[in-house]
Coordinates of C-alpha atoms in Angstrom, one line a residue:
Chain A
M1 CA 11.2 15.7 -19.2
I2 CA 14.3 13.5 -18.9
R3 CA 16.5 16.2 -20.5
V4 CA 15.2 18.8 -18.0
A5 CA 15.7 16.3 -15.2
W6 CA 19.4 15.8 -16.2
L7 CA 19.9 19.6 -16.5
V8 CA 18.4 20.3 -13.0
A9 CA 20.2 17.4 -11.4
A10 CA 23.5 18.6 -12.9
K11 CA 22.8 22.1 -11.7
D12 CA 22.0 21.1 -8.1
L13 CA 25.0 18.8 -7.9
R14 CA 27.3 21.4 -9.4
I15 CA 26.1 23.9 -6.7
E16 CA 26.7 21.2 -4.0
R17 CA 30.2 20.5 -5.4
R18 CA 31.2 24.2 -5.3
S19 CA 29.6 25.0 -2.0
R20 CA 31.0 21.8 -0.2
V21 CA 28.0 22.0 2.2
L22 CA 27.5 18.2 1.9
L23 CA 31.2 17.5 2.7
W24 CA 31.7 20.0 5.6
Q25 CA 28.3 20.2 7.2
V26 CA 26.0 17.3 6.4
L27 CA 28.5 14.5 6.5
P28 CA 30.0 15.5 9.8
F29 CA 26.5 15.8 11.2
G30 CA 25.7 12.3 10.0
V31 CA 28.9 10.8 11.6
M32 CA 28.2 12.7 14.8
A33 CA 24.6 11.4 14.9
L34 CA 25.8 7.9 14.3
L35 CA 28.3 8.2 17.2
L36 CA 25.7 9.6 19.4
S37 CA 23.3 6.8 18.7
G38 CA 26.1 4.4 19.7
L39 CA 26.5 6.3 22.9
A40 CA 22.7 6.3 23.5
L41 CA 22.7 2.5 23.3
G42 CA 25.5 2.3 25.9
A43 CA 29.0 1.0 25.6
A44 CA 27.9 -2.5 26.6
H45 CA 25.3 -2.8 23.8
A46 CA 26.5 -0.5 21.0
G47 CA 28.8 -3.2 19.5
H48 CA 26.2 -6.0 19.1
S49 CA 22.8 -4.5 19.1
N50 CA 19.9 -5.5 16.8
A51 CA 19.0 -1.8 16.8
A52 CA 21.9 -0.9 14.5
P53 CA 19.8 -1.0 11.2
G54 CA 17.1 1.2 12.8
L55 CA 19.6 3.7 14.1
Y56 CA 21.3 3.8 10.7
Y57 CA 18.0 4.7 9.0
L58 CA 17.1 7.2 11.8
V59 CA 20.4 9.0 11.2
M60 CA 19.7 8.9 7.4
V61 CA 16.3 10.4 7.9
L62 CA 17.8 13.3 9.9
V63 CA 20.5 13.7 7.2
A64 CA 17.8 13.7 4.5
L65 CA 15.9 16.5 6.3
L66 CA 19.0 18.6 6.2
M67 CA 19.6 17.9 2.6
I68 CA 16.0 18.5 1.5
N69 CA 16.1 21.9 3.3
R70 CA 19.3 22.6 1.5
S71 CA 17.8 21.6 -1.8
Q72 CA 15.0 24.0 -1.3
V73 CA 17.3 26.8 -0.2
I74 CA 18.9 26.6 -3.6
E75 CA 15.6 27.1 -5.3
G76 CA 14.7 29.9 -2.9
S77 CA 17.6 32.2 -3.9
P78 CA 16.2 35.4 -5.5
G79 CA 15.1 35.0 -9.1
T80 CA 15.5 31.2 -9.3
R81 CA 11.8 30.3 -9.3
A82 CA 11.0 33.2 -11.7
S83 CA 13.7 32.1 -14.1
V84 CA 12.6 28.5 -14.0
A85 CA 9.1 29.6 -14.7
T86 CA 10.3 31.9 -17.6
L87 CA 12.2 29.1 -19.2
G88 CA 9.1 27.0 -19.2
L89 CA 10.8 23.9 -17.9
D90 CA 8.6 20.9 -17.5
P91 CA 7.8 20.7 -13.7
A92 CA 7.9 16.9 -13.8
G93 CA 11.4 17.1 -15.2
V94 CA 12.4 19.6 -12.5
F95 CA 11.0 17.3 -9.8
L96 CA 12.9 14.3 -11.2
G97 CA 16.1 16.3 -11.5
K98 CA 15.9 17.6 -7.9
A99 CA 15.0 14.1 -6.7
L100 CA 17.9 12.6 -8.6
A101 CA 20.4 15.2 -7.2
L102 CA 19.1 14.6 -3.7
A103 CA 19.3 10.8 -4.2
V104 CA 23.0 11.1 -5.3
E105 CA 23.8 13.1 -2.2
L106 CA 22.0 10.7 0.0
W107 CA 23.7 7.7 -1.6
L108 CA 27.1 9.2 -1.0
T109 CA 26.3 10.0 2.6
G110 CA 24.6 6.6 3.0
V111 CA 27.7 4.7 1.9
V112 CA 29.9 6.6 4.3
L113 CA 27.5 6.0 7.1
L114 CA 27.3 2.3 6.3
A115 CA 31.0 2.2 6.7
G116 CA 30.5 4.0 10.0
A117 CA 27.9 1.5 11.1
V118 CA 30.4 -1.3 10.4
L119 CA 33.0 0.4 12.5
V120 CA 31.0 1.9 15.3
L121 CA 27.9 -0.4 15.6
H122 CA 29.9 -3.5 14.5
T123 CA 27.4 -4.6 11.8
A124 CA 28.8 -7.6 9.9
L125 CA 30.6 -6.5 6.7
G126 CA 29.0 -9.2 4.5
G127 CA 25.5 -8.4 5.7
T128 CA 26.0 -4.7 5.3
L129 CA 27.2 -5.2 1.8
S130 CA 24.2 -7.3 0.9
A131 CA 21.9 -4.6 2.3
L132 CA 23.4 -2.1 -0.2
P133 CA 20.7 -2.6 -3.0
S134 CA 17.9 -2.1 -0.5
V135 CA 19.7 1.0 1.0
V136 CA 20.0 2.4 -2.5
V137 CA 16.3 2.0 -3.3
T138 CA 15.1 3.2 0.2
L139 CA 17.3 6.3 0.1
G140 CA 16.0 6.9 -3.5
A141 CA 12.4 6.7 -2.2
L142 CA 13.4 9.1 0.6
A143 CA 14.8 11.5 -1.9
A144 CA 11.6 11.4 -4.1
A145 CA 9.3 11.9 -1.1
G146 CA 11.6 14.5 0.3
T147 CA 11.6 16.5 -2.9
L148 CA 7.9 16.6 -2.9
Y149 CA 7.6 17.6 0.8
G150 CA 10.4 20.1 0.4
A151 CA 8.3 21.8 -2.3
L152 CA 5.3 21.8 0.0
S153 CA 7.1 23.4 2.9
G154 CA 9.2 25.9 0.9
G155 CA 8.5 29.6 0.7
G156 CA 6.2 29.8 3.7
Q157 CA 6.9 30.7 7.3
G158 CA 9.6 28.6 9.0
P159 CA 10.1 26.0 6.2
A160 CA 13.0 24.4 8.2
T161 CA 10.7 23.5 11.1
L162 CA 7.7 22.7 8.9
L163 CA 9.5 20.2 6.7
P164 CA 10.0 17.6 9.5
V165 CA 6.4 17.8 10.5
L166 CA 5.2 17.3 7.0
S167 CA 7.6 14.6 5.9
L168 CA 8.2 12.4 9.0
P169 CA 4.8 10.7 8.8
A170 CA 5.5 9.9 5.2
F171 CA 9.1 8.7 6.0
A172 CA 7.9 6.3 8.6
P173 CA 7.0 3.5 6.2
L174 CA 10.3 4.0 4.4
L175 CA 12.1 3.8 7.7
I176 CA 10.3 0.5 8.6
A177 CA 11.0 -1.0 5.1
G178 CA 14.7 0.1 5.2
E179 CA 15.2 -1.1 8.7
R180 CA 13.6 -4.5 8.1
S181 CA 15.6 -5.2 4.9
F182 CA 18.8 -4.1 6.6
S183 CA 18.0 -6.4 9.5
A184 CA 17.1 -9.2 7.1
A185 CA 20.5 -8.8 5.4
L186 CA 22.3 -8.9 8.8
Y187 CA 20.3 -11.5 10.7
G188 CA 18.3 -13.4 8.1
G189 CA 14.7 -12.9 6.9
A190 CA 12.7 -11.6 4.1
L191 CA 15.3 -9.3 2.5
L192 CA 13.7 -9.3 -1.0
Q193 CA 10.2 -8.6 0.2
W194 CA 11.3 -5.4 2.0
W195 CA 13.4 -4.4 -0.9
V196 CA 10.4 -4.7 -3.2
I197 CA 8.3 -2.6 -0.7
S198 CA 10.9 0.2 -0.8
L199 CA 10.9 -0.1 -4.6
V200 CA 7.1 0.3 -4.8
A201 CA 7.4 3.3 -2.5
L202 CA 10.0 4.8 -4.8
V203 CA 7.8 4.3 -7.9
A204 CA 4.8 5.6 -6.0
Y205 CA 6.5 8.8 -4.9
L206 CA 8.1 9.4 -8.3
A207 CA 4.6 9.0 -9.9
I208 CA 3.0 11.4 -7.4
G209 CA 5.8 13.9 -7.8
I210 CA 5.5 13.8 -11.6
L211 CA 1.8 14.3 -11.4
L212 CA 1.6 17.0 -8.6
Y213 CA 4.9 18.9 -8.6
G214 CA 3.6 21.2 -11.3
V215 CA 0.6 22.1 -9.2
L216 CA 2.9 23.1 -6.3
E217 CA 5.1 25.2 -8.4
E218 CA 2.2 26.8 -10.3
S219 CA 2.0 30.6 -9.7
Chain B
M1 CA -37.5 25.7 3.3
I2 CA -36.3 22.0 3.6
K3 CA -32.7 23.2 3.8
Q4 CA -33.5 25.6 6.5
L5 CA -35.5 23.0 8.5
S6 CA -32.7 20.5 8.2
Q7 CA -30.2 23.0 9.3
R8 CA -32.3 23.9 12.3
L9 CA -33.0 20.3 13.2
L10 CA -29.3 19.1 12.8
G11 CA -28.3 20.2 16.3
P12 CA -31.3 18.9 18.3
V13 CA -31.4 15.6 16.3
T14 CA -27.7 15.0 16.9
L15 CA -28.1 15.6 20.6
L16 CA -31.1 13.4 20.8
L17 CA -29.3 10.5 19.0
L18 CA -26.2 11.0 21.2
A19 CA -28.4 10.8 24.3
L20 CA -30.1 7.7 22.9
T21 CA -26.8 6.1 22.2
F22 CA -25.5 6.7 25.7
W23 CA -28.8 5.5 27.3
L24 CA -28.9 2.3 25.2
G25 CA -25.1 1.8 25.6
L26 CA -24.9 2.3 29.3
W27 CA -28.2 1.0 30.6
V28 CA -30.2 -1.1 28.1
T29 CA -27.6 -3.2 26.2
P30 CA -26.4 -6.3 28.0
P31 CA -22.8 -6.9 28.9
D32 CA -20.7 -9.0 26.4
K33 CA -20.1 -12.7 27.0
V34 CA -16.3 -12.3 27.0
Q35 CA -15.6 -8.6 27.6
G36 CA -18.4 -7.9 30.0
N37 CA -19.1 -4.2 30.5
L38 CA -15.9 -3.2 28.6
A39 CA -17.8 -4.0 25.4
R40 CA -19.9 -0.9 26.0
L41 CA -17.0 1.0 24.4
L42 CA -18.3 -0.6 21.2
Y43 CA -20.9 2.3 21.1
L44 CA -18.2 5.0 21.3
H45 CA -14.9 3.9 19.8
P46 CA -16.0 2.5 16.4
A47 CA -18.3 5.5 15.8
V48 CA -15.5 8.0 16.7
A49 CA -13.1 6.1 14.4
W50 CA -15.7 6.0 11.6
V51 CA -16.0 9.8 11.7
A52 CA -12.3 10.4 12.0
L53 CA -11.2 8.2 9.2
Y54 CA -14.0 8.0 6.7
V55 CA -16.5 10.9 7.2
S56 CA -14.2 13.8 8.1
F57 CA -11.0 12.7 6.4
G58 CA -13.1 11.7 3.4
T59 CA -14.8 15.1 3.3
A60 CA -11.4 16.8 3.5
T61 CA -10.0 14.7 0.7
I62 CA -13.0 15.1 -1.6
A63 CA -13.0 18.9 -1.0
S64 CA -9.2 19.0 -1.6
A65 CA -9.6 17.1 -4.9
L66 CA -12.4 19.4 -6.0
Y67 CA -10.2 22.3 -5.2
L68 CA -7.4 20.9 -7.4
W69 CA -9.8 20.1 -10.2
K70 CA -9.8 23.4 -12.2
R71 CA -13.5 23.2 -13.0
S72 CA -14.6 23.2 -9.4
R73 CA -11.7 25.2 -7.9
S74 CA -13.0 27.7 -5.3
L75 CA -11.9 28.8 -1.9
V76 CA -15.1 27.4 -0.5
M77 CA -13.7 23.9 -1.2
D78 CA -10.5 24.8 0.5
R79 CA -12.4 26.1 3.5
V80 CA -14.5 22.9 3.7
A81 CA -11.3 20.8 3.5
H82 CA -9.7 22.8 6.3
C83 CA -12.7 22.6 8.6
A84 CA -13.2 18.9 8.0
M85 CA -9.5 18.2 8.6
E86 CA -9.6 20.1 11.9
V87 CA -12.6 18.0 13.0
S88 CA -10.8 14.9 11.8
T89 CA -7.7 15.7 14.0
V90 CA -9.9 15.9 17.1
F91 CA -11.7 12.6 16.2
I92 CA -8.4 10.8 15.4
L93 CA -7.1 11.9 18.8
L94 CA -10.4 10.6 20.4
T95 CA -10.0 7.4 18.5
L96 CA -6.6 6.8 19.9
I97 CA -7.7 7.8 23.4
T98 CA -10.8 5.6 23.5
G99 CA -8.8 2.8 21.9
S100 CA -6.2 3.0 24.6
I101 CA -8.8 3.0 27.3
W102 CA -10.3 -0.2 25.7
G103 CA -6.9 -1.7 25.1
R104 CA -5.5 -1.5 28.6
P105 CA -8.1 -3.9 30.3
T106 CA -8.6 -6.2 27.3
W107 CA -5.2 -6.6 25.7
G108 CA -3.3 -5.6 28.9
V109 CA -1.4 -2.7 27.3
W110 CA -2.3 0.9 26.5
W111 CA -0.5 0.8 23.2
A112 CA 0.7 -1.9 20.8
W113 CA 2.8 -1.4 17.7
D114 CA 0.5 -3.3 15.4
A115 CA -0.5 -2.2 11.9
R116 CA -3.9 -0.7 12.8
L117 CA -2.7 1.4 15.7
T118 CA 0.5 2.6 14.1
S119 CA -1.2 3.5 10.8
T120 CA -3.9 5.4 12.7
A121 CA -1.3 7.3 14.7
I122 CA 0.6 8.2 11.5
L123 CA -2.7 9.5 10.0
G124 CA -3.1 11.6 13.1
V125 CA 0.3 13.1 12.6
F126 CA -0.6 13.8 8.9
T127 CA -3.7 15.8 10.0
V128 CA -1.6 17.8 12.5
A129 CA 1.0 18.4 9.7
Y130 CA -1.8 19.6 7.4
L131 CA -2.9 22.2 10.0
A132 CA 0.8 23.3 10.5
L133 CA 1.1 23.6 6.7
R134 CA -1.9 25.9 6.6
R135 CA -0.6 28.1 9.3
A136 CA 2.8 28.5 7.5
N137 CA 1.4 30.0 4.4
D138 CA -0.3 33.5 4.3
D139 CA -1.2 33.6 0.6
A140 CA -4.7 32.1 0.3
E141 CA -4.3 30.5 -3.1
L142 CA -0.8 29.0 -2.3
R143 CA -2.1 27.7 1.0
A144 CA -5.1 26.2 -0.6
R145 CA -3.1 24.5 -3.3
R146 CA -0.4 23.1 -1.0
S147 CA -2.9 21.9 1.6
A148 CA -5.0 20.2 -1.1
V149 CA -1.9 18.3 -2.5
F150 CA -0.9 17.3 1.0
A151 CA -4.4 16.1 1.9
I152 CA -4.5 13.9 -1.1
I153 CA -1.1 12.4 -0.4
A154 CA -2.2 11.8 3.3
A155 CA -5.4 10.1 2.1
I156 CA -3.3 7.2 0.8
N157 CA -3.0 6.2 4.4
V158 CA -6.8 5.8 4.9
P159 CA -7.2 2.5 3.0
I160 CA -4.0 1.3 4.7
V161 CA -5.7 1.9 8.1
H162 CA -8.9 0.3 6.9
F163 CA -7.4 -2.8 5.5
S164 CA -4.6 -3.2 8.0
V165 CA -6.6 -5.7 10.0
D166 CA -7.2 -7.8 6.9
W167 CA -3.7 -7.5 5.3
W168 CA -1.8 -8.1 8.5
K169 CA -2.2 -10.1 11.6
T170 CA -2.9 -7.5 14.2
L171 CA -3.6 -7.4 17.9
H172 CA -6.5 -5.1 17.1
Q173 CA -9.7 -7.0 16.3
G174 CA -10.8 -7.5 12.7
A175 CA -13.7 -5.7 11.1
T176 CA -17.0 -5.9 13.1
V177 CA -19.5 -4.4 10.7
F178 CA -17.7 -4.3 7.3
T179 CA -16.5 -7.9 7.4
Q180 CA -15.1 -9.5 4.3
D181 CA -17.8 -12.1 4.1
G182 CA -20.6 -9.6 5.0
N183 CA -21.5 -11.4 8.3
L184 CA -22.4 -9.2 11.1
L185 CA -20.6 -10.2 14.3
V186 CA -22.6 -8.1 16.8
H187 CA -25.9 -9.4 18.0
G188 CA -29.3 -8.0 18.7
I189 CA -29.7 -4.7 20.5
M190 CA -26.0 -4.3 20.6
L191 CA -25.9 -4.0 16.8
W192 CA -28.8 -1.5 16.8
T193 CA -27.0 0.6 19.4
L194 CA -23.8 0.5 17.3
F195 CA -25.7 1.7 14.2
I196 CA -27.4 4.5 16.2
S197 CA -24.0 5.6 17.5
L198 CA -22.6 5.6 14.0
V199 CA -25.5 7.9 12.8
A200 CA -25.3 10.1 15.9
F201 CA -21.6 10.7 15.5
T202 CA -21.9 11.3 11.8
L203 CA -24.5 14.0 12.4
L204 CA -22.2 15.4 15.1
F205 CA -19.5 15.7 12.5
F206 CA -21.7 17.6 10.2
W207 CA -22.9 19.8 13.0
L208 CA -19.3 20.6 14.1
L209 CA -18.3 21.1 10.4
R210 CA -21.1 23.6 9.9
A211 CA -20.2 25.5 13.1
R212 CA -16.5 25.5 12.2
Y213 CA -17.3 26.7 8.7
R214 CA -19.4 29.5 10.0
L215 CA -16.7 30.5 12.4
D216 CA -14.2 30.6 9.5
V217 CA -16.5 32.8 7.4
L218 CA -17.1 35.1 10.3
R219 CA -13.3 35.3 11.0
G220 CA -12.7 36.1 7.3
E221 CA -15.4 38.9 7.4
R222 CA -13.9 40.3 10.6
D223 CA -10.4 40.4 9.1
Q224 CA -11.8 42.1 6.0
A225 CA -13.7 44.6 8.1
S226 CA -10.7 45.4 10.3
L227 CA -8.6 45.9 7.2
E228 CA -11.1 48.3 5.7
E229 CA -11.3 50.2 9.0
A230 CA -7.5 50.4 9.1
L231 CA -7.5 51.8 5.6
V232 CA -10.1 54.4 6.4
Q233 CA -8.1 55.5 9.5
R234 CA -4.9 55.8 7.4
R235 CA -6.8 57.9 4.9
R236 CA -8.1 60.2 7.6
E237 CA -4.6 60.6 8.9
G238 CA -3.6 61.7 5.4
V239 CA -6.4 64.3 5.3
H240 CA -5.6 65.9 8.7
Chain C
M1 CA 4.3 52.4 -39.3
P2 CA 2.0 52.3 -36.3
S3 CA 0.6 55.6 -34.9
A4 CA 2.0 56.8 -31.6
D5 CA -1.2 56.3 -29.7
A6 CA -1.7 52.7 -30.9
T7 CA -2.0 50.4 -28.0
F8 CA 0.0 47.2 -27.8
D9 CA -1.0 44.3 -25.7
L10 CA 2.2 43.5 -23.9
T11 CA 0.8 41.2 -21.3
P12 CA 2.8 37.9 -21.4
V13 CA 1.0 35.1 -23.1
A14 CA 1.5 31.7 -21.8
A15 CA 2.0 29.0 -24.4
P16 CA -1.0 26.8 -24.7
P17 CA -0.4 23.6 -22.7
S18 CA -0.2 20.4 -24.6
K19 CA -3.3 18.9 -23.0
R20 CA -3.1 15.6 -24.9
R21 CA 0.5 14.9 -23.8
G22 CA -0.2 15.9 -20.3
R23 CA -3.2 13.6 -20.1
R24 CA -1.3 10.7 -21.6
R25 CA 1.4 11.1 -19.1
T26 CA -1.1 11.3 -16.2
I27 CA -2.8 8.1 -17.4
G28 CA 0.6 6.4 -17.8
V29 CA 1.7 7.5 -14.3
L30 CA -1.5 6.4 -12.8
V31 CA -1.2 3.0 -14.5
V32 CA 2.3 2.5 -13.2
L33 CA 1.1 3.5 -9.7
A34 CA -1.8 1.0 -9.8
L35 CA 0.5 -1.7 -11.1
A36 CA 2.9 -1.1 -8.3
V37 CA 0.3 -1.3 -5.7
L38 CA -1.4 -4.4 -7.2
G39 CA 2.0 -6.1 -7.5
L40 CA 2.6 -5.4 -3.9
L41 CA -0.8 -6.8 -2.8
S42 CA -0.8 -9.8 -5.2
Q43 CA 2.6 -11.0 -4.0
G44 CA 1.4 -11.0 -0.4
L45 CA 4.5 -9.0 0.4
L46 CA 2.7 -6.9 3.0
H47 CA 2.3 -10.0 5.2
S48 CA 5.7 -9.2 6.5
L49 CA 4.2 -6.5 8.8
N50 CA 2.4 -9.0 10.9
Y51 CA 2.3 -8.2 14.6
F52 CA 2.8 -11.9 15.7
E53 CA 3.6 -15.4 14.5
T54 CA 1.1 -18.1 14.7
I55 CA 2.1 -21.3 16.5
D56 CA 2.3 -23.4 13.4
Q57 CA 4.4 -20.7 11.7
A58 CA 6.7 -20.5 14.7
M59 CA 7.1 -24.3 15.0
N60 CA 7.9 -24.6 11.3
S61 CA 10.7 -22.1 11.6
R62 CA 11.8 -23.0 15.1
A63 CA 15.3 -23.7 14.1
R64 CA 15.7 -20.3 12.6
L65 CA 14.0 -18.5 15.4
G66 CA 16.2 -20.2 18.1
T67 CA 15.7 -18.2 21.3
E68 CA 15.0 -14.9 19.6
T69 CA 12.2 -12.8 21.2
I70 CA 9.0 -13.1 19.2
R71 CA 5.2 -12.5 19.6
L72 CA 3.4 -15.9 19.5
E73 CA -0.3 -16.2 19.0
G74 CA -2.6 -19.0 19.9
V75 CA -5.7 -20.0 21.8
V76 CA -5.4 -20.9 25.5
E77 CA -6.3 -24.6 25.9
P78 CA -9.1 -25.3 28.4
H79 CA -8.2 -26.7 31.8
S80 CA -4.5 -26.1 31.2
I81 CA -4.1 -22.8 33.1
V82 CA -1.9 -23.1 36.3
R83 CA -1.5 -19.9 38.2
T84 CA 2.0 -19.6 39.7
S85 CA 3.6 -17.2 42.1
S86 CA 5.4 -15.4 39.2
G87 CA 2.6 -15.6 36.6
A88 CA 0.9 -18.5 34.8
S89 CA 1.6 -21.7 32.8
F90 CA -0.7 -22.9 30.2
W91 CA -0.9 -24.8 26.9
M92 CA -1.5 -22.7 23.8
S93 CA -2.7 -24.2 20.5
G94 CA -2.9 -23.0 16.9
G95 CA -2.8 -24.7 13.4
G96 CA -2.9 -28.1 15.0
K97 CA 0.2 -27.6 17.1
E98 CA 0.6 -26.9 20.8
V99 CA 3.2 -25.0 22.9
L100 CA 3.6 -25.0 26.7
V101 CA 3.9 -21.4 27.9
H102 CA 5.5 -20.3 31.1
A103 CA 4.5 -16.7 31.5
H104 CA 6.1 -14.2 33.9
G105 CA 4.0 -11.3 35.2
S106 CA 0.3 -11.0 35.9
P107 CA -2.0 -11.7 32.9
P108 CA -4.7 -9.1 31.8
Q109 CA -8.1 -9.4 33.4
L110 CA -9.7 -11.0 30.3
F111 CA -7.1 -13.9 30.3
Q112 CA -9.0 -17.2 30.4
A113 CA -9.4 -20.5 28.7
N114 CA -10.4 -20.6 25.0
I115 CA -9.3 -17.0 24.4
P116 CA -6.8 -16.0 21.8
V117 CA -3.6 -14.5 23.3
V118 CA -0.4 -13.1 22.0
V119 CA 2.6 -14.0 24.2
V120 CA 5.8 -12.0 24.0
G121 CA 8.8 -14.2 24.7
H122 CA 11.1 -16.9 23.3
F123 CA 11.4 -20.6 23.0
T124 CA 13.6 -22.1 25.7
S125 CA 15.7 -23.8 22.9
S126 CA 15.7 -24.2 19.2
T127 CA 14.2 -27.7 19.5
S128 CA 11.9 -27.2 22.5
D129 CA 8.1 -26.7 22.4
S130 CA 8.3 -24.8 25.6
F131 CA 7.9 -21.0 25.4
Y132 CA 9.0 -18.5 28.0
G133 CA 6.7 -15.5 28.0
T134 CA 7.4 -12.1 29.5
Q135 CA 4.0 -10.5 28.6
I136 CA 0.6 -11.8 27.8
L137 CA -1.7 -9.8 25.5
V138 CA -5.3 -10.9 25.1
K139 CA -6.5 -10.7 21.5
H140 CA -10.3 -10.6 21.7
S141 CA -12.4 -11.4 18.7
A142 CA -14.6 -9.1 16.7
S143 CA -17.9 -10.8 17.8
Y144 CA -20.1 -9.4 20.5
I145 CA -22.7 -11.7 22.1
A146 CA -24.8 -10.9 25.1
A147 CA -23.5 -12.5 28.3
H148 CA -26.9 -13.8 29.2
P149 CA -29.0 -13.9 26.1
K150 CA -31.9 -15.6 27.7
R151 CA -32.2 -13.3 30.6
V152 CA -35.7 -12.2 31.5
Q153 CA -36.9 -9.0 33.0
A154 CA -39.2 -9.3 36.0
P155 CA -42.3 -7.2 36.4
N156 CA -40.6 -5.1 39.0
G157 CA -37.8 -4.2 36.5
T158 CA -35.0 -6.3 37.9
V159 CA -33.1 -8.5 35.5
R160 CA -32.5 -12.2 36.2

């Protein structure tokens, strides 16, 4: 399972590195969305608003939706599913691999956007850095959940529009946990508690994915 | 024989119990000490929520699990799950509407971001997403499999909604009937009316489910018939 | 050498699934899932999603809260409600502590003495027990008792 996971993750990341979609499409979108959220707050509030952690995670959720779609598009190219089925790869490994690749992409984007939050939304550098472990875990959970929902929405009619409908209700608790832990890191509060909640969500989604991904990919 | 009789009686008994609930709730039961006449929503809101969360969502989840379990896999289970989820969507919406109507005069707001309300709303979005997922897939087997997996993931939310008032401090009141210490907090005829409403709305669910299921079967038959008719026509065109 | 008309079954054969391994993994994953949820519940971590703070909680962490906006819950003390032109002032108690609330805006219709309320607002300073509220929400209990339990019905049908 682990070997398959590494193979699939390496394959997805290699495709991403060659296509540069992350660099030239997703990242600029994230930066633009962060700037727009600053504008939406208004010039007077953007620099010192308690809403900064929530806006950061909202942007990350939007970015994640783009990336999940992208991750499914890779699988949707002609013959990919058939060849994966022919190779007899363990579906749990495929799930873990795709989730890992997505998580790596989200982590990279997440770090860039954290720097953006420091610059644009004026979040304190120390607090932002101490939020990093919780950001890593929450984005990991987002990747695991997203991979599962991506598989659910792929292949049918309008997967790009179906994905947000399916995944946003499941992303809501992750958004809450992420926002609270980031807020706790910036303004004080129960940082560890929210970090653990994100960790449990990550474990839960990984477990569900390992169990059910095979059922979704079954033909 | 008994099955036929119960099927025939389901509709009339449901209507009778609903009428009894409304008569008891609006005319016979006394106003509440604190809430006055607002407490009459006790005979509507909890029953609607009971059907939304436990009866219909529960039916959809069990049917989905039975579909995924290879020994009981059949499209009948998928159809039951679909119909139950549709009814659940309507009842969750009604739960939120009746809750809002109750909340405005008692709490002072239509909506509060507390754990019970938020988790119920998220469950409602899950049911809508389930229906969207079904519409997006034409292949019956694929649709059934994906919807079943989605229903089971969404069902994780049901215990969260149920226990939200115990786990967290919420603006929403705690449990009235299923209290942790087993003490009933509703008195006299108010309690009986509440129980009758729960039975009435549960029967209403099964009545709606049966009607929806029949509609689905008829729709399937109609689609099959029109497909066959189209095939016959194409063949005729070939002959001429 | 096989004869020309010999039939070969060329339909692909799936490898038999390793049931035991699959079942072991399923059980393992379910155990991890259950442990995660139990860990979450036993640690009381979920308490962080509370809608409000009780008065004793808020008073104990008053220095940290400062003048931050919070939702404060307590019971309205009897005979303490003073209606003002802009709203109402009243004492609110909980966990053996009391807070004086100056609320702005009209309270909901169920607002009365001895009823639990949640007030949105902030302490006037980090040492004060005076709370400035911008909104009052009534948190009614889960018990339902007849308003007039001993009422009698007259022979003519009217209720007294």
